Coordinates of C-alpha atoms and ligand atoms in Angstrom, one line a residue:
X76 CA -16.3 7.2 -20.0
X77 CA -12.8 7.6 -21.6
X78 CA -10.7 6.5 -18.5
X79 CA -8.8 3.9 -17.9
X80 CA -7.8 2.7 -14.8
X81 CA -5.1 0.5 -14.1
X82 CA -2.5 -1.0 -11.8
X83 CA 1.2 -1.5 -12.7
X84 CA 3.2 -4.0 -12.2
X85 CA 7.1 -3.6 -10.9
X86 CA 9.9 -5.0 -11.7
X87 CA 9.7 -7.6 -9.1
X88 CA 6.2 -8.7 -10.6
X89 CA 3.9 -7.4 -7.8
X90 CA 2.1 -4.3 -7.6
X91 CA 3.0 -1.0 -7.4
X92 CA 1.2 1.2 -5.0
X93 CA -1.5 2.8 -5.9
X94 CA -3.1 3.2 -9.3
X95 CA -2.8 4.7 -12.5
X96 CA -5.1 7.1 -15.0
X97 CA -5.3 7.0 -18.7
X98 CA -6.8 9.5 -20.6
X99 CA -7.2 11.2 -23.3
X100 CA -6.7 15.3 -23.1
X101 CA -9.0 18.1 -24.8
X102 CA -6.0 18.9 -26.6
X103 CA -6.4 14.9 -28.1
X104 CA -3.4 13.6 -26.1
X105 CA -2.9 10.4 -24.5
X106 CA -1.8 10.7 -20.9
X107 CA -1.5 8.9 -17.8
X108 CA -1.8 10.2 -14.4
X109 CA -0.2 7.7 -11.8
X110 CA -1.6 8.7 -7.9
X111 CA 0.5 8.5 -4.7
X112 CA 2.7 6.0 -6.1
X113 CA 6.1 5.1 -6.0
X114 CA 8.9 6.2 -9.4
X115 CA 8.9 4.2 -11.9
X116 CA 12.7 3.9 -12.7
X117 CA 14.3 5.7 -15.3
X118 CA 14.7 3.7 -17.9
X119 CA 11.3 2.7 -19.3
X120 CA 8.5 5.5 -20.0
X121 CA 7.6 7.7 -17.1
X122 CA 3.6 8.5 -16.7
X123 CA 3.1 11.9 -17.0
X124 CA 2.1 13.1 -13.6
X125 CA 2.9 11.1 -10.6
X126 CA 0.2 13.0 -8.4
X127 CA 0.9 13.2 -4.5
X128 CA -2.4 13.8 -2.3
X129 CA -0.1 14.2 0.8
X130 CA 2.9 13.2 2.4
X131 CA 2.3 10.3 4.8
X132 CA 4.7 7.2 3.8
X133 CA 1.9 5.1 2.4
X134 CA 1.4 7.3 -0.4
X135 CA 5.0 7.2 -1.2
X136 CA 5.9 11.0 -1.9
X137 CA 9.4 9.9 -0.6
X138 CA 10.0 8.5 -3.7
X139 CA 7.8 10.0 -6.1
X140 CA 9.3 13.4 -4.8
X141 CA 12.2 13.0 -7.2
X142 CA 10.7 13.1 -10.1
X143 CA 10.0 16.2 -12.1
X144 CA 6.8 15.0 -12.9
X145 CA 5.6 14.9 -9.1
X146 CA 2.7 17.3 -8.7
X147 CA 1.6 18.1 -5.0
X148 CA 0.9 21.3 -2.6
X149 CA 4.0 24.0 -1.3
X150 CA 2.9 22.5 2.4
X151 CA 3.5 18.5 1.1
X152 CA 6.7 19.0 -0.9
X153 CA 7.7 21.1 2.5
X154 CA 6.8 17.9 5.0
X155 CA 8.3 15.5 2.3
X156 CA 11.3 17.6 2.6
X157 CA 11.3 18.0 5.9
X158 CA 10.7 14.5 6.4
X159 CA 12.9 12.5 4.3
X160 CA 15.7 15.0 4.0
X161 CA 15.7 15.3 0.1
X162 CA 14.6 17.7 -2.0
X163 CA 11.1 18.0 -3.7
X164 CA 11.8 18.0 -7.9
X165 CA 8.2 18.1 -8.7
X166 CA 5.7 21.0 -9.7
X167 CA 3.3 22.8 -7.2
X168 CA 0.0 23.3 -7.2
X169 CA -1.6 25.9 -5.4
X170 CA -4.3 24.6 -2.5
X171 CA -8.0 25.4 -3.5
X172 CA -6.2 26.5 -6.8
X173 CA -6.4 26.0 -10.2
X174 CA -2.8 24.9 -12.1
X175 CA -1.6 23.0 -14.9
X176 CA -0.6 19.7 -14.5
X177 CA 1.3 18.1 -18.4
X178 CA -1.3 20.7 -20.6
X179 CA -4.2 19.2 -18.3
X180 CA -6.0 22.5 -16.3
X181 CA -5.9 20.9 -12.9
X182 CA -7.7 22.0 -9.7
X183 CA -6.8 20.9 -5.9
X184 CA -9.6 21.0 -3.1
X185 CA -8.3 20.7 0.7
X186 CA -8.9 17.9 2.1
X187 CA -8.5 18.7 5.7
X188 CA -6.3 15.2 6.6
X189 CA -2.7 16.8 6.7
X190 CA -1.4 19.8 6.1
X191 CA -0.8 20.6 2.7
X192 CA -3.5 17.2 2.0
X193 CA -5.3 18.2 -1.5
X194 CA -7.9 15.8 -4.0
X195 CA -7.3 16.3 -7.7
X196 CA -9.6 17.3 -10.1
X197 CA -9.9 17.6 -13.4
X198 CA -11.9 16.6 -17.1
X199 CA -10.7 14.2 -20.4
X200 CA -11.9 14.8 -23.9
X201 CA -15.5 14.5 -23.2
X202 CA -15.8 16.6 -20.2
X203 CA -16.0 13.8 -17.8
X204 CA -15.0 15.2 -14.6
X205 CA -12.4 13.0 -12.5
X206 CA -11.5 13.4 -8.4
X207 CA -8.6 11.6 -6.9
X208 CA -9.1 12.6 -2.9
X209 CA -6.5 10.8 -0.9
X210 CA -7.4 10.4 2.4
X211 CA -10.2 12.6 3.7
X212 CA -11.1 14.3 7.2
X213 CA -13.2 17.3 5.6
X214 CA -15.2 16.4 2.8
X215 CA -17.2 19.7 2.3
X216 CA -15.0 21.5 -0.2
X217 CA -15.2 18.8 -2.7
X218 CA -16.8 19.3 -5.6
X219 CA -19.5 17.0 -7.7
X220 CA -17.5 15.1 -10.1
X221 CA -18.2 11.6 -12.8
X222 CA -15.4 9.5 -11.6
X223 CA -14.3 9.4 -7.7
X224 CA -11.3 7.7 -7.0
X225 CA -11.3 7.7 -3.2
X226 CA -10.1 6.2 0.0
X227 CA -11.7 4.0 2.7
X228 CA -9.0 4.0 5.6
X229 CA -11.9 3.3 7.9
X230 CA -14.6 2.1 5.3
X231 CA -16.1 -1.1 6.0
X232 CA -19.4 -0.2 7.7
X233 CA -19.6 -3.4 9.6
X234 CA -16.3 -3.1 11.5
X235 CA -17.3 -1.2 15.1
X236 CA -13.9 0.3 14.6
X237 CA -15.3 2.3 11.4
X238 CA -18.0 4.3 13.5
X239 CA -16.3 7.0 15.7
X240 CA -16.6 11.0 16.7
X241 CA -13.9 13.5 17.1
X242 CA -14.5 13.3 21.6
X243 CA -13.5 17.8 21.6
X244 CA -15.3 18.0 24.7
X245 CA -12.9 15.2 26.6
X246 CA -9.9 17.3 24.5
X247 CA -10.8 20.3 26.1
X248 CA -11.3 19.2 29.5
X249 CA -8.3 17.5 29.6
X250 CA -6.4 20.6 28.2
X251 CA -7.4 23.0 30.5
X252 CA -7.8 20.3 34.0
X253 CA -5.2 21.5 36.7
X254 CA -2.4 18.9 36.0
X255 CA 0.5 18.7 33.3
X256 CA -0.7 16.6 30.1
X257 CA 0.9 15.1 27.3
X258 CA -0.8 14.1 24.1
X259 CA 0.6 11.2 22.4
X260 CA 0.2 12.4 18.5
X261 CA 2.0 10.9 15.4
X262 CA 4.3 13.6 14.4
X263 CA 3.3 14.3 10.9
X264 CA -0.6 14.8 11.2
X265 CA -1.9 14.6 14.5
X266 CA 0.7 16.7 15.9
X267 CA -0.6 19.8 13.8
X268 CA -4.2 19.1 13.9
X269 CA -3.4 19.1 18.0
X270 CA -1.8 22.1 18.0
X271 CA -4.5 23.5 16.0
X272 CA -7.5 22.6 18.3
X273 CA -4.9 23.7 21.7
X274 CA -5.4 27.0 19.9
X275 CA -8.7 27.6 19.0
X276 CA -9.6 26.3 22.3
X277 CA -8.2 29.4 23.7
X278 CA -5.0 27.8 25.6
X279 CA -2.2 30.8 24.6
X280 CA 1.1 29.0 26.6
X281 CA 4.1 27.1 25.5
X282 CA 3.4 23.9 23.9
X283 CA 6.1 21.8 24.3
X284 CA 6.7 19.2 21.2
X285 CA 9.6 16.3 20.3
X286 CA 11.6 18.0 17.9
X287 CA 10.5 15.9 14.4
X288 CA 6.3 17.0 15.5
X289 CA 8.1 20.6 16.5
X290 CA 9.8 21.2 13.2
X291 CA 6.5 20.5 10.8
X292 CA 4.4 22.4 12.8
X293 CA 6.9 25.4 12.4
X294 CA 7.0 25.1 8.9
X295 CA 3.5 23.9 8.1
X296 CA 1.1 25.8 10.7
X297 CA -0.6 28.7 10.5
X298 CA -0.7 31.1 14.1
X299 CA 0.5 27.5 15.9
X300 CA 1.9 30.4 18.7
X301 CA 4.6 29.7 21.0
X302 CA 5.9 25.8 20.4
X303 CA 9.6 25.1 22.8
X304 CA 11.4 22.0 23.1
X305 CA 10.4 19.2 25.3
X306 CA 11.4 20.9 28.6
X307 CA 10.6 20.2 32.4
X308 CA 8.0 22.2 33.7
X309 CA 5.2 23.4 30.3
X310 CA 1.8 22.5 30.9
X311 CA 0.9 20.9 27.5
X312 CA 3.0 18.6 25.8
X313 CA 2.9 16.9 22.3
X314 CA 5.0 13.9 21.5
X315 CA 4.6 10.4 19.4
X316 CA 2.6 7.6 21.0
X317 CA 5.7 5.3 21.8
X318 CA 7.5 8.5 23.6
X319 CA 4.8 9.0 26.2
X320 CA 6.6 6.3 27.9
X321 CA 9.8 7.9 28.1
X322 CA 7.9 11.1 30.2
X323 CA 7.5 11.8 33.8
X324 CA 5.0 10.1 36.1
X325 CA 4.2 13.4 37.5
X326 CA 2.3 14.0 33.7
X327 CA -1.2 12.9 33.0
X328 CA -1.2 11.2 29.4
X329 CA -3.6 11.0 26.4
X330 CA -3.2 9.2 22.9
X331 CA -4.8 11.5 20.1
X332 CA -6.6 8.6 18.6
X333 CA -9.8 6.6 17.3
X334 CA -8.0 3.8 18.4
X335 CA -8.0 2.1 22.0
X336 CA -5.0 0.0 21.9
X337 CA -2.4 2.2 23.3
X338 CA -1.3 1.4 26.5
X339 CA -2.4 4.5 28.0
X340 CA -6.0 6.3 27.7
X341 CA -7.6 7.3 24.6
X342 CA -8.9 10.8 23.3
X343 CA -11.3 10.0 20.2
X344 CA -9.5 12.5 17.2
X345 CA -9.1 11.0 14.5
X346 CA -7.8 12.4 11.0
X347 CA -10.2 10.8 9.0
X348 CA -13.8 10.1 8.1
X349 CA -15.7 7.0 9.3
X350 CA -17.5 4.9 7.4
X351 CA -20.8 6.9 7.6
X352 CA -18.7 9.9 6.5
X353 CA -17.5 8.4 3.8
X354 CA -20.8 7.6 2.9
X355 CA -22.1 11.0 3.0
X356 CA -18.9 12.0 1.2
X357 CA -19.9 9.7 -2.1
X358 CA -23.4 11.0 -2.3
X359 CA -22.2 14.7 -1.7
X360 CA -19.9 14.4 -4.4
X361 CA -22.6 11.8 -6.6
X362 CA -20.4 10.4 -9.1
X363 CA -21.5 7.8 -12.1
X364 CA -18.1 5.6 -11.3
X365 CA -16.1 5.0 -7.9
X366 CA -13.3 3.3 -7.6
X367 CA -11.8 2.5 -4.4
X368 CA -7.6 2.7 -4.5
X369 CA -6.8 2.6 -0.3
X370 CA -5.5 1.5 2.0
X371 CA -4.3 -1.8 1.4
X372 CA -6.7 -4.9 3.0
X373 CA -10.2 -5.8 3.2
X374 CA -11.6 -1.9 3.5
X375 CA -11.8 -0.7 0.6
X376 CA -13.7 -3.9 -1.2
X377 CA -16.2 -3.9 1.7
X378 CA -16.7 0.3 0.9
X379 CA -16.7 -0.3 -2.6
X380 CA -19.4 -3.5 -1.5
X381 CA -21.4 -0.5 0.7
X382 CA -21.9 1.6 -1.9
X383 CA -22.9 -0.9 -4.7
X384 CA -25.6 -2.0 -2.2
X385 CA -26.7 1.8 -1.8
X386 CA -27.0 1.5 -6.1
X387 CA -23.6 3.6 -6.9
X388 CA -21.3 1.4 -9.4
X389 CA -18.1 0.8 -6.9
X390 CA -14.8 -1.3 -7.4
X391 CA -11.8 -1.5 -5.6
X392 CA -8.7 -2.2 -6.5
X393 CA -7.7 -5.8 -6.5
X394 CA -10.6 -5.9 -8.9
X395 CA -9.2 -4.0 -11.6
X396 CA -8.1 -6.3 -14.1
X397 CA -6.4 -3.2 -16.3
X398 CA -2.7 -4.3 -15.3
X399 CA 0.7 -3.0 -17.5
X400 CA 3.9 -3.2 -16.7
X401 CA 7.0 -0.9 -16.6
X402 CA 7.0 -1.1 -20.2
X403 CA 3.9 -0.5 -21.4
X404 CA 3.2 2.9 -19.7
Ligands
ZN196 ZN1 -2.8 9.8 5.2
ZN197 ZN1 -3.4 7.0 3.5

């Protein structure tokens, strides 16, 4: 199909996160497109786009970030910035845009995970349409494409933790119930999709965040309203899992999470798909080729397994036998 996909070895002789793209331009060139991966040091060749889907730590924007060949959104260079305390050397790409990434026209579809979260997508010589999508919550603005490259944090379709719904009915009625609350939400994530939902459900007072989840929202949500520092008496709350702890007994508390091992109750919101969503996602978007590149663990085979058995050609990663090194970029 004129791609070639590949894992790199680092200097240490294991693998580097995540996967790499080789291709061949319309204007003829050679290029490779590396996704959510860490820098590959200065000395030997440097790919030419080190793509960032978003700006959790597992896709390694921390150190991708400082490279002038980093492509990702205004909102992830922001929360990378905000995050690690450095400063964002790449280029920016406009959300639901169209930009150019090395000559290549580029365009970025929300993926509705973080803020700032974007697939990439673009064609090689022959027109052959590629989408890397990161991790996925919101898989209706993606577009049809040849060759997915695509996620399956909760993928494996036998694993009961794979199936779950966003609970917005248990949310609400916990929101607006007569006592004080505190949601236990990671800070880079859950913390603005909360925040969010607190507002379209109508609630209008102070939110009250730790001041990591209260400095991203600032910077990265839209109409997030009044947001104060953790104080004594607000009604609504938003702090870390592990800091629910640390509150008063006199407050009611929640984790924002698909998850039920947190020591105190659950409220099903999750910021991705589940395995049938993912499903749905691959036959929405009906590509000739997936390739599974995440997380790392047993996932991503079983989802690339999944859809083989539903008659889509599916690999993962630690079945890519494409594997260069440092010097052979
Ligand atoms: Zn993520
Ligand atoms: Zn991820």
């Amino acid at each position: 199909m004129g791609l070639l996909v590949y894992r790199q070895k680092n200097s240490r002789g294991g693998f580097k996160p995540h996967i790499g793209l080789k291709f061949r331009s319309k204007e003829g060139d050679v290029l490779s497109f590396v996704v959510d991966t860490t820098r590959t040091p200065q000395k030997y060749p440097q790919p030419d786009a080190y793509l960032i889907t978003h700006a959790h730590s597992d896709h390694h924007g921390s150190s991708a970030m400082r490279s002038e060949r980093a492509a990702c959104t205004e909102k992830t260079a922001k929360a990378l910035e905000l995050r690690h305390g450095k400063n964002y050397e790449g280029n920016l790409v406009t959300e639901n845009g169209e930009g150019e990434i090395a000559d290549v026209k580029v365009r970025t579809y929300s993926t509705g995970h973080t803020e700032g979260s974007v697939a990439f997508g673009w064609e090689n010589e022959n027109g052959v349409r590629i989408l890397v999508t990161g991790d996925v919550k919101d898989a209706s603005n993606l577009p049809k494409c040849d060759v997915l490259i695509t996620e399956a944090n909760y993928g494996d379709p036998g694993d009961p933790f794979c199936h779950f719904k966003d609970d917005l009915e248990a949310f609400e009625e916990v929101l607006f119930s007569e006592e004080r609350v505190a949601f236990g939400a990671y800070s880079f994530g859950k913390a603005q999709r909360a925040v969010q939902l607190i507002r379209q459900m109508g609630y209008e007072g102070p939110i009250s965040m730790e001041s990591t989840s209260l400095e991203l929202t600032r910077s990265l949500t839209h109409e997030a309203g009044e947001l104060v520092d953790i104080g004594m008496s607000e009604k609504v709350s938003i702090v870390p899992p592990h800091h629910l702890g640390k509150l008063s007994s006199s407050i009611s508390k929640y984790v924002l999470s698909a998850r039920q091992d947190h020591p105190f109750p659950s409220v099903c919101l999750s910021d991705h798909l589940d395995a049938p969503g993912l499903v749905d996602m691959v036959e929405q978007i009906d590509p000739e080729a997936v390739v599974v590149y995440h997380p790392t663990g047993h996932r991503p085979s079983r989802f690339a397994s999944h859809l083989c058995s539903l008659g889509f050609e599916a690999i993962s990663t630690e079945n890519i036998s494409n594997v260069l090194s440092n010097e052979f970029l």
